Coordinates of C-alpha atoms and ligand atoms in Angstrom, one line a residue:
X1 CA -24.3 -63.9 -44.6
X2 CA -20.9 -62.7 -44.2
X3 CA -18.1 -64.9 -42.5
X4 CA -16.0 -62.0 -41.1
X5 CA -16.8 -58.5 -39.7
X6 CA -13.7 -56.3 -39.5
X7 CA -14.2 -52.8 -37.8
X8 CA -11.6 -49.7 -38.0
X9 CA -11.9 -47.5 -35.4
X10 CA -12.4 -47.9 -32.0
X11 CA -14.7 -45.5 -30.9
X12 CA -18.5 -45.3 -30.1
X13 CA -19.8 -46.9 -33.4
X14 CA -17.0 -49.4 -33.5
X15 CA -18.3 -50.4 -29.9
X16 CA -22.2 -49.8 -30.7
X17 CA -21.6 -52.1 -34.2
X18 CA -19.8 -55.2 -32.3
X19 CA -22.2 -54.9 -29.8
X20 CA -25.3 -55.4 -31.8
X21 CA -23.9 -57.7 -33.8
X22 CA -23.0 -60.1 -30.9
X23 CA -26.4 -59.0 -29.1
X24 CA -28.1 -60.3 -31.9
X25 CA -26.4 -63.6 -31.7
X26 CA -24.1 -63.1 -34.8
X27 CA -21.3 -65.3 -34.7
X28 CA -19.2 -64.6 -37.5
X29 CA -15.6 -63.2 -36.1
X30 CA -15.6 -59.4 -35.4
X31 CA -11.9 -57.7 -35.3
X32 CA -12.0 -53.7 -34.0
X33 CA -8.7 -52.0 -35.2
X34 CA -8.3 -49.0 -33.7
X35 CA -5.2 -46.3 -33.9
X36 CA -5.3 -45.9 -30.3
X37 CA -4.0 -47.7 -27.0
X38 CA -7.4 -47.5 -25.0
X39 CA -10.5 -49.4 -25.7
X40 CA -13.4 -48.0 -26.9
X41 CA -14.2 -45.2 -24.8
X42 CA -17.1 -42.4 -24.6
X43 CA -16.1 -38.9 -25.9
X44 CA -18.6 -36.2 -24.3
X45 CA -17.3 -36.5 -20.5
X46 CA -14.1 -35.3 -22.1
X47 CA -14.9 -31.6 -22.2
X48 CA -17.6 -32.1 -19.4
X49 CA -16.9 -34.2 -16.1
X50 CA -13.1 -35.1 -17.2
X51 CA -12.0 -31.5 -17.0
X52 CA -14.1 -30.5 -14.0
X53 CA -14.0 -33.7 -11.4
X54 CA -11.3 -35.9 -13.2
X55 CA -13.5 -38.6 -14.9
X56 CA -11.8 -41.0 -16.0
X57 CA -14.1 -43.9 -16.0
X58 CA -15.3 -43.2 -19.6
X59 CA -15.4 -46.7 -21.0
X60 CA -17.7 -47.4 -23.3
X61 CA -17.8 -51.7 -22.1
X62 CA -15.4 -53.1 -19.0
X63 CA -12.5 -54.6 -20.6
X64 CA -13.7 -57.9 -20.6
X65 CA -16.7 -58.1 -22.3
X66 CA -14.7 -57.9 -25.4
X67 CA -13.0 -60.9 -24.5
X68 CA -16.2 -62.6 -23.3
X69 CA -18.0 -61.9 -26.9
X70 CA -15.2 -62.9 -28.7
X71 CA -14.7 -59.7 -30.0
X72 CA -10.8 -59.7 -30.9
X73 CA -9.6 -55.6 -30.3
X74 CA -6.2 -54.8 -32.2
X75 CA -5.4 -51.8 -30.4
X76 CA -2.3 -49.1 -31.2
X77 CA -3.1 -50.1 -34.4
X78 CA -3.6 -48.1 -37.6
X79 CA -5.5 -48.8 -40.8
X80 CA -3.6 -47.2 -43.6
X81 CA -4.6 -48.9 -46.7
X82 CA -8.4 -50.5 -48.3
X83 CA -8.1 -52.9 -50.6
X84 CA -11.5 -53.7 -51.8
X85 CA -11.0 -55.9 -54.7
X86 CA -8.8 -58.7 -52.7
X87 CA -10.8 -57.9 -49.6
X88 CA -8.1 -56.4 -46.8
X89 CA -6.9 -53.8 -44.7
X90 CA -3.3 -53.0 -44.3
X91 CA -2.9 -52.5 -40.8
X92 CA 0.2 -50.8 -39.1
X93 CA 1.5 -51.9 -35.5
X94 CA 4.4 -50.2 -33.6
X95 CA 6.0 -50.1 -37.3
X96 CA 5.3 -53.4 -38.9
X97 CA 2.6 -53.8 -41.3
X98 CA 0.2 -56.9 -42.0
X99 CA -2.7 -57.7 -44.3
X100 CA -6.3 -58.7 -42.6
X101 CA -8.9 -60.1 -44.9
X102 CA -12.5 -59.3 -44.4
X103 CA -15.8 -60.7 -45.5
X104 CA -17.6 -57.0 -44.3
X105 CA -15.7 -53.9 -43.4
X106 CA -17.3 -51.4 -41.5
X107 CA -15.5 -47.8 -41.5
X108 CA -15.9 -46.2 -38.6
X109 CA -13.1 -44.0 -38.4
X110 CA -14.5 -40.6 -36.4
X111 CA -12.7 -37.0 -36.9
X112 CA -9.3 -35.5 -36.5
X113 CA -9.6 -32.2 -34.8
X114 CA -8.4 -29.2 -36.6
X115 CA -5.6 -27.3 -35.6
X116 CA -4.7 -23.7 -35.2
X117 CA -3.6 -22.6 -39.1
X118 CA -1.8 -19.8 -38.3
X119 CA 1.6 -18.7 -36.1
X120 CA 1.7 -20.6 -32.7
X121 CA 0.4 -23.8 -33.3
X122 CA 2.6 -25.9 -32.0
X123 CA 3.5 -23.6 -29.0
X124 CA 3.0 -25.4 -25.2
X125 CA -0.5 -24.9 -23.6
X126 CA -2.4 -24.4 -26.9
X127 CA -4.7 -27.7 -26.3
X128 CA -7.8 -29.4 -28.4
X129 CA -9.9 -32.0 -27.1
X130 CA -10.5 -35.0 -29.0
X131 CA -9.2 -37.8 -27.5
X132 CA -9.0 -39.3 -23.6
X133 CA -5.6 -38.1 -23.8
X134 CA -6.1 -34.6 -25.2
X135 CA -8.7 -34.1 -22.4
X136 CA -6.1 -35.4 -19.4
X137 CA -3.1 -33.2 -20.7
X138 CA -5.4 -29.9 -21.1
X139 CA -6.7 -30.8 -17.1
X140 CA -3.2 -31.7 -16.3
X141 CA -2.1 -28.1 -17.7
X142 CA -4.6 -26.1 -15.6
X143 CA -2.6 -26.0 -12.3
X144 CA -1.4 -23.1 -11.9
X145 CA -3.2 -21.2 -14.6
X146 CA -5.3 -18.2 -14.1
X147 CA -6.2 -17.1 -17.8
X148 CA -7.4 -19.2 -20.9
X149 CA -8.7 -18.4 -24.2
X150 CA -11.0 -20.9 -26.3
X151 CA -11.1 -20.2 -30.1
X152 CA -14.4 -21.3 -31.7
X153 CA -17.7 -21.1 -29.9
X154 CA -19.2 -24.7 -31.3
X155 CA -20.3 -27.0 -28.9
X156 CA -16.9 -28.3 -27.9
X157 CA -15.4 -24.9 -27.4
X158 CA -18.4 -23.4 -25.2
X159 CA -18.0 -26.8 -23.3
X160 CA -14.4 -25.9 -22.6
X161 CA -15.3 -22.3 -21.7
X162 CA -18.0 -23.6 -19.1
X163 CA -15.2 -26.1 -17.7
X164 CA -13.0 -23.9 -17.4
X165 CA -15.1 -21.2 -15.6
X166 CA -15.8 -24.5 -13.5
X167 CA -12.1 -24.8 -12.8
X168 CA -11.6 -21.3 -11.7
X169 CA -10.1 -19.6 -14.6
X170 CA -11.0 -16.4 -16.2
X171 CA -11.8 -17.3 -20.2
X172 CA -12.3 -15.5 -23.2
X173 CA -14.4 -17.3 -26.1
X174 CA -13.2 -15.7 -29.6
X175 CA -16.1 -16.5 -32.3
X176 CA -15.9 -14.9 -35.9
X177 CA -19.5 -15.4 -36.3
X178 CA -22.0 -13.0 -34.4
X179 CA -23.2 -15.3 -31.1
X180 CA -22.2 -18.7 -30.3
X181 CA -23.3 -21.8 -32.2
X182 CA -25.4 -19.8 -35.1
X183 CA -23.8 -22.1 -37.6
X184 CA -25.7 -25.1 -36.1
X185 CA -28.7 -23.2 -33.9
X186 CA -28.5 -19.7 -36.0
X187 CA -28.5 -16.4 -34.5
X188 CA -31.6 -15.9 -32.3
X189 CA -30.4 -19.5 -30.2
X190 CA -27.0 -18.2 -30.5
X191 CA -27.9 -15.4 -28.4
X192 CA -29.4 -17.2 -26.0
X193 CA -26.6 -19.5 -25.2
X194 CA -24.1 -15.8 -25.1
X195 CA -26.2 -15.0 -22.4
X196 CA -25.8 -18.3 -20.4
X197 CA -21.3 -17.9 -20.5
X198 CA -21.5 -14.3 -20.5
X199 CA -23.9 -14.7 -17.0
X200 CA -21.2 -17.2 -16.1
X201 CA -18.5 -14.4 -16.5
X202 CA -17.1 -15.6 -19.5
X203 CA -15.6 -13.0 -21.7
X204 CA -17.4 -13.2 -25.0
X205 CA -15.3 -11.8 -27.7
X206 CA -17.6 -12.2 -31.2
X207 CA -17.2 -11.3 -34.7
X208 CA -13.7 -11.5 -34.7
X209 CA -11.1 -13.8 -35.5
X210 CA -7.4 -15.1 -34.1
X211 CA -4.3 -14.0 -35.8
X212 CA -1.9 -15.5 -33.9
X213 CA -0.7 -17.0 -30.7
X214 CA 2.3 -15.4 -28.9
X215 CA 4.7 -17.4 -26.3
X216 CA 7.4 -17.1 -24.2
X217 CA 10.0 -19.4 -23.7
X218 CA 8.2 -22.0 -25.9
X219 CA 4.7 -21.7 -23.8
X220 CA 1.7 -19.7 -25.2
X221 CA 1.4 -16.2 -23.6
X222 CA -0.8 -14.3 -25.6
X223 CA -3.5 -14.2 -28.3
X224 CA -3.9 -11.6 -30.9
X225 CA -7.5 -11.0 -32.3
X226 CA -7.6 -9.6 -36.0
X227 CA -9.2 -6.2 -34.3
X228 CA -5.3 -5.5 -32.9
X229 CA -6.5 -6.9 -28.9
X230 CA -4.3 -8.6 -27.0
X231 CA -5.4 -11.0 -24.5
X232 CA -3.8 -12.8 -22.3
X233 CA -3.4 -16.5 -22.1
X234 CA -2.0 -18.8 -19.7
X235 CA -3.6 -21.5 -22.2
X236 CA -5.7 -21.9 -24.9
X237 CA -7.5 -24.7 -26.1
X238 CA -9.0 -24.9 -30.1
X239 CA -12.5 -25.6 -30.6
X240 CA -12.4 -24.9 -34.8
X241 CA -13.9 -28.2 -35.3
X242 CA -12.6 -31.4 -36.4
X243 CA -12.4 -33.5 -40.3
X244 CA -12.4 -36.7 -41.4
X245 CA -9.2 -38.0 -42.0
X246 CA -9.7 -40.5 -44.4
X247 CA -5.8 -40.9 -46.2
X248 CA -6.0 -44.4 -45.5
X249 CA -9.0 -44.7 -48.4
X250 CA -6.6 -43.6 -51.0
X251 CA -6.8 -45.6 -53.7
X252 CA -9.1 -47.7 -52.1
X253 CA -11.8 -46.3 -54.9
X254 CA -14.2 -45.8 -52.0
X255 CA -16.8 -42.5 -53.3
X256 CA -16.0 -39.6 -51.1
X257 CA -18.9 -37.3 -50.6
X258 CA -18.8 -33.9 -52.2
X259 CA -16.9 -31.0 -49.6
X260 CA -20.2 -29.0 -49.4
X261 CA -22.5 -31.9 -48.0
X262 CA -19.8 -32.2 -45.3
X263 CA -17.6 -34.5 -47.0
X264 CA -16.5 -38.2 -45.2
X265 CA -17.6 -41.3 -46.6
X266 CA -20.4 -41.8 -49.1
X267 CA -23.2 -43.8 -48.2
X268 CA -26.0 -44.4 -49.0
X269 CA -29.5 -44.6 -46.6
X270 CA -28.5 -47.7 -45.2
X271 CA -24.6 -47.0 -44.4
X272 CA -23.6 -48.7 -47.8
X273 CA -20.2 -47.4 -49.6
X274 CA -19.1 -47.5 -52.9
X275 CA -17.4 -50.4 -52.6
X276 CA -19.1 -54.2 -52.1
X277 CA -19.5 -55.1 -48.4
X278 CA -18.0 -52.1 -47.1
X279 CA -20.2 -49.9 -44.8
X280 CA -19.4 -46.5 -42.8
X281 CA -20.7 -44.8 -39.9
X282 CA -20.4 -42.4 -37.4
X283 CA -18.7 -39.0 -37.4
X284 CA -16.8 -40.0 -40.9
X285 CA -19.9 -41.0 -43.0
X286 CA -22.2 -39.2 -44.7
X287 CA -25.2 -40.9 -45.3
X288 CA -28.3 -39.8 -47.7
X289 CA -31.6 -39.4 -46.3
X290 CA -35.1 -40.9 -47.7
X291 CA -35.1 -37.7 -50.5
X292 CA -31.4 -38.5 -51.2
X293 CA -29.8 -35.6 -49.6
X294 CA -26.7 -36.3 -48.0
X295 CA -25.5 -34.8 -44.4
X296 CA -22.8 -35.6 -42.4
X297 CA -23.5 -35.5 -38.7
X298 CA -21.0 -35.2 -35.3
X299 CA -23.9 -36.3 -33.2
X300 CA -23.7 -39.2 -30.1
X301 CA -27.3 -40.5 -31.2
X302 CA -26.6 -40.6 -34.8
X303 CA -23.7 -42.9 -34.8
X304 CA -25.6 -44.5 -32.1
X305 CA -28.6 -45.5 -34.3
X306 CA -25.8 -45.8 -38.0
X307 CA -24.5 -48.8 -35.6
X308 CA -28.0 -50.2 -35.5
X309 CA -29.2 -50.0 -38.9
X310 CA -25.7 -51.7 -40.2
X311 CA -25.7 -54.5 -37.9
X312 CA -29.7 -55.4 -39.2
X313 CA -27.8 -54.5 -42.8
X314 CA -24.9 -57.1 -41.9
X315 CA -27.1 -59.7 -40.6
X316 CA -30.2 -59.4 -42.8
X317 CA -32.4 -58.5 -40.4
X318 CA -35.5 -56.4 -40.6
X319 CA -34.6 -52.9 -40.0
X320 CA -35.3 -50.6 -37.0
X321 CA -37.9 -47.4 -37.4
X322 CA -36.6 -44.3 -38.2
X323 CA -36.1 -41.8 -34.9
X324 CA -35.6 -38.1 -34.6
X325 CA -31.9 -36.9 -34.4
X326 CA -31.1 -35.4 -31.6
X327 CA -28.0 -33.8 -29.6
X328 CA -27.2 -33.0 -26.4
X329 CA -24.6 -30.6 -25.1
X330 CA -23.9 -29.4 -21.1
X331 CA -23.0 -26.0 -20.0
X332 CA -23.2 -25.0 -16.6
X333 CA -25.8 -26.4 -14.8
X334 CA -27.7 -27.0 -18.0
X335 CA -28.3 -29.3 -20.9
X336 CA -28.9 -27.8 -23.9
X337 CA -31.1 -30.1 -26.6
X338 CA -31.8 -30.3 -29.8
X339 CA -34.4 -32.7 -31.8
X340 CA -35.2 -32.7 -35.1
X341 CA -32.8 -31.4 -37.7
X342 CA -33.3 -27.7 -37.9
X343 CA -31.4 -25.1 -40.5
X344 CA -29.9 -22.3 -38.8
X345 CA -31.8 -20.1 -40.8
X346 CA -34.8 -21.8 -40.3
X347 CA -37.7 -19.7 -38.6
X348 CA -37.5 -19.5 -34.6
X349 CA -40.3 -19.5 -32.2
X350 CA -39.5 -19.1 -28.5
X351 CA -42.3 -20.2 -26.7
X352 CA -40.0 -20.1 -22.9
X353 CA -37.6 -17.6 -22.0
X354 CA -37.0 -16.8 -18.7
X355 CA -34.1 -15.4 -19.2
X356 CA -31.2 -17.8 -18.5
X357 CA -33.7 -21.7 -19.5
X358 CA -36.0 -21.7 -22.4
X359 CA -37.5 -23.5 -25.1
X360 CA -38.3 -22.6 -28.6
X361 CA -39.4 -24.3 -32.3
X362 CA -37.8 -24.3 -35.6
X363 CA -40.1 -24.4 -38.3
X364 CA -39.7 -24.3 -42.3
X365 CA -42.6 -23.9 -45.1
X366 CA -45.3 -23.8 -42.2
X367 CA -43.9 -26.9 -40.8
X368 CA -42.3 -28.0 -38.1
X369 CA -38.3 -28.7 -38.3
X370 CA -36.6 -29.0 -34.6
X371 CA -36.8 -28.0 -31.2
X372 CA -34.1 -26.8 -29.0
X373 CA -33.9 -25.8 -25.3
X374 CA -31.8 -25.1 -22.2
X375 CA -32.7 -26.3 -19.0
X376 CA -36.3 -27.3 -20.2
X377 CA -35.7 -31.4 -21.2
X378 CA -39.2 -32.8 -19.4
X379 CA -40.8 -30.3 -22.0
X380 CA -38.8 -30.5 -25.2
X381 CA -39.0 -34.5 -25.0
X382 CA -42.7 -34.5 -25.0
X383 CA -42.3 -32.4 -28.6
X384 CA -40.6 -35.8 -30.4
X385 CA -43.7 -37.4 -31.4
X386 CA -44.6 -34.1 -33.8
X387 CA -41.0 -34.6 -35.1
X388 CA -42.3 -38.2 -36.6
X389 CA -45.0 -37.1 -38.5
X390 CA -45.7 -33.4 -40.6
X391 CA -46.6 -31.1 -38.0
X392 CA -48.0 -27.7 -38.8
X393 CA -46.4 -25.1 -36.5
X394 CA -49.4 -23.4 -35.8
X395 CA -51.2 -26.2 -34.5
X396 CA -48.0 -26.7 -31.7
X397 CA -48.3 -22.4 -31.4
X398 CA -52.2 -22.4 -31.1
X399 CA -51.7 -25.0 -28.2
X400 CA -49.1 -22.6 -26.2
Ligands
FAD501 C1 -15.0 -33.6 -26.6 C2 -16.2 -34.2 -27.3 C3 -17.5 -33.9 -26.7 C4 -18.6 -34.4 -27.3 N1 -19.8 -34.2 -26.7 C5 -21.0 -34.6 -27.3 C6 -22.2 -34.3 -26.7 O1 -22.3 -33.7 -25.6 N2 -23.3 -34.8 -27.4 C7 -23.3 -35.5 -28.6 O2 -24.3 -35.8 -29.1 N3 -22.1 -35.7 -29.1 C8 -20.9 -35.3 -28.6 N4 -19.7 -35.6 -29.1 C9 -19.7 -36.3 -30.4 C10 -19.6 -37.8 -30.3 O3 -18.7 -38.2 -29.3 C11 -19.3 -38.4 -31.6 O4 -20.4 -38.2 -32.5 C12 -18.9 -39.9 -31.6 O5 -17.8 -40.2 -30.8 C13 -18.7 -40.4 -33.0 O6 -18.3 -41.8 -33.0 P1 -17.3 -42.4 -34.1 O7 -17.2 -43.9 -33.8 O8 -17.7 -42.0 -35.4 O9 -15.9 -41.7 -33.9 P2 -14.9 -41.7 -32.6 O10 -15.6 -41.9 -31.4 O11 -14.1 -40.4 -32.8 O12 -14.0 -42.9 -32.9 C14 -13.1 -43.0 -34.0 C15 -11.9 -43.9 -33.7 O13 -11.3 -44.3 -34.9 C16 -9.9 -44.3 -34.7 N5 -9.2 -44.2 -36.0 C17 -9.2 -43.1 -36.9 N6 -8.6 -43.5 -38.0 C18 -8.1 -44.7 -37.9 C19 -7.4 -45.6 -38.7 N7 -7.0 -45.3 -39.9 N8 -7.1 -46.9 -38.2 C20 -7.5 -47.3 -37.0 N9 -8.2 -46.5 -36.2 C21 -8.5 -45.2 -36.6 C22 -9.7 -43.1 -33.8 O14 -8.4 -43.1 -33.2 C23 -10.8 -43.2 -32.8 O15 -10.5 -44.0 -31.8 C24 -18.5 -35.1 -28.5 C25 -17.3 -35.3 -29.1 C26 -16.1 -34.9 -28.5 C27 -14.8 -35.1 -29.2

């Protein structure tokens, strides 16, 4: 067994790992190094109830229980160099730079959002939403603010939209792609989830694309759409997704994964890298699956269950079963699910629709691939078990 665990990153699977490791009575030393100045903290509140009713209780622990475990947290505090072969991180704190050995390093470094590319970027009022801090400056920047335009329509930017309506504002959602969301839920969902912000009075601007942003006096004014509109914007915030940033593995010989599987860090099944005693999860790996396919996933449950599997990896243990992904994302008064992992050209069966809530299957080859509603959770839930076996989609149809 290992005699030292370090950990960089100090979000949800840096949190998740230490945790299990310590639950399960490991008692080697665990250092989390983490680039920023709050503890580990929980990220989907930040485009849900920390826009719309300032919460800022988003801890993932209370302060002390990483005092209590023994769980040393070097916070402000940046990883910017691997080296595998002597077995260290360099770390760099308010300037100065030091060496920390480690027995087993577990990467768990999460996503940089991406910015605007184009004219306007750095503008005042143009916001993304990544970190607790992002989230506070973009509430802080609402007073006073009557129009906003969200660019991207992923889950993060129709979060913003729906906060935003919350917050009083009038939005427009630019999407270059036909409906919301059809890269991960495909067209037929996509529409669905139009209707819910478009109901909400959102102003749904598809299949077109940003040129640039305008300002005055420093402060975003305007938005130009690649159709020649204008609109108006008091503030916009940029929902184009996010990348792993992973400069600090230069060098470090650690495999990258191939741009088309999603890039991040290669791993394999069980969260190994490349390198000897050097594991990833979370946002920034990308793991293969049982047939050796590799996917890279920005999913709460998935790093969730990555921090499992490495601590029973770290400590020897038996491993847990496998589970069903699954996601979960608020808009309005709903939650919209998804289990299983679907394509988004994967055939669609809505079996509930009434309009605004509804529930429908994804199914590929005859067989059943995900399940994804809005509003309908007692129902979707109860499909999981047909997600752990090979479940014809007839049979779940024929039982309608
Ligand atoms: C606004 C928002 C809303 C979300 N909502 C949902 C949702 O509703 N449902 C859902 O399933 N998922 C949601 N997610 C996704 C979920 O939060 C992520 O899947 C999860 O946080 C991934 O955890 P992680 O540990 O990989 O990365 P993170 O939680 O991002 O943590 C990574 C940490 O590593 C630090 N770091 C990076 N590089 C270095 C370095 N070189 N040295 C030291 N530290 C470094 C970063 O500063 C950060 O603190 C949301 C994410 C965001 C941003």
């Amino acid at each position: 067994m290992t005699d030292s665990v370090v950990i960089v990153g100090g979000g949800l699977g840096a949190s998740r790992l230490a945790e299990n490791l310590r639950g399960n009575e490991f008692a080697a030393p665990i250092t989390i190094i983490s680039a920023e100045a709050h503890p580990p903290y929980d990220r989907p509140p930040l485009s849900k109830s920390t826009l719309t009713d300032a919460a800022d209780r988003v801890d993932l622990k209370p302060s002390e229980f990483y005092t209590d475990a023994g769980i040393e947290l070097r916070l402000s505090s940046r990883v910017v160099a691997v080296d595998t072969a002597a077995r260290h991180v360099t770390v760099e704190t308010g300037g100065q730079r030091s060496e920390v050995p480690y027995g087993t390093l577990v990467l768990a470094t999460g996503l940089s959002p991406r910015r605007f590319p184009g004219e306007g970027a750095d503008l005042s009022g143009v916001h993304v939403i990544r970190t607790f801090d992002d989230a506070v400056a973009l509430r802080e920047d609402v007073d006073g603010v009557r129009t906003a335009v969200v660019i991207g329509a992923g889950f993060i930017g129709c979060e913003a939209a729906a906060s935003l309506t919350k917050l009083g504002l009038t939005v427009t959602v630019v999407e270059p792609a036909q409906t919301p969301l059809a890269g991960a839920l495909g067209p037929v969902i996509g529409g669905f989830v139009a209707r819910l912000h478009t109901e909400a009075g959102v102003n749904l601007r598809t299949g077109v694309g940003v040129t640039r942003l305008c300002g005055t006096d420093g402060r975003v004014s305007a938005v130009e759409l690649d159709d020649g509109t204008v609109l108006d914007a008091d503030l916009v915030v940029v929902g184009i997704g996010g990348y792993p940033d992973l400069t600090y593995l230069e060098g470090s010989g650690i495999e990258l994964a191939d741009r088309s599987t999603g890039g991040g860090i290669a791993c394999d099944h069980l969260g190994h890298t490349s390198a000897p005693g050097v594991f990833a999860i979370g946002d920034a790996a990308n793991w293969a699956d049982a047939h050796g396919r590799r996917h890279r996933v920005e999913h709460w449950n998935h790093t969730v269950e990555q921090a499992v599997t490495v601590a029973a990896e770290i400590e020897e243990h038996a491993l847990p079963a496998p589970t069903v992904p699954y996601f979960w994302s608020d808009q309005y008064d709903l939650k919209v699910q998804l289990l299983g992992a679907p394509r988004p050209d994967d055939q669609v069966h809505v079996v509930d629709d009434d309009g605004r809530k509804f529930l429908a299957y994804y199914s590929r080859d005859g067989l059943l691939t995900g399940v994804v509603g809005a509003g309908r959770v007692g129902k979707l839930m109860k499909t999981r078990p047909h997600l752990l076996t090979e479940t014809p989609i007839a049979e779940l149809l024929d039982a309608q």
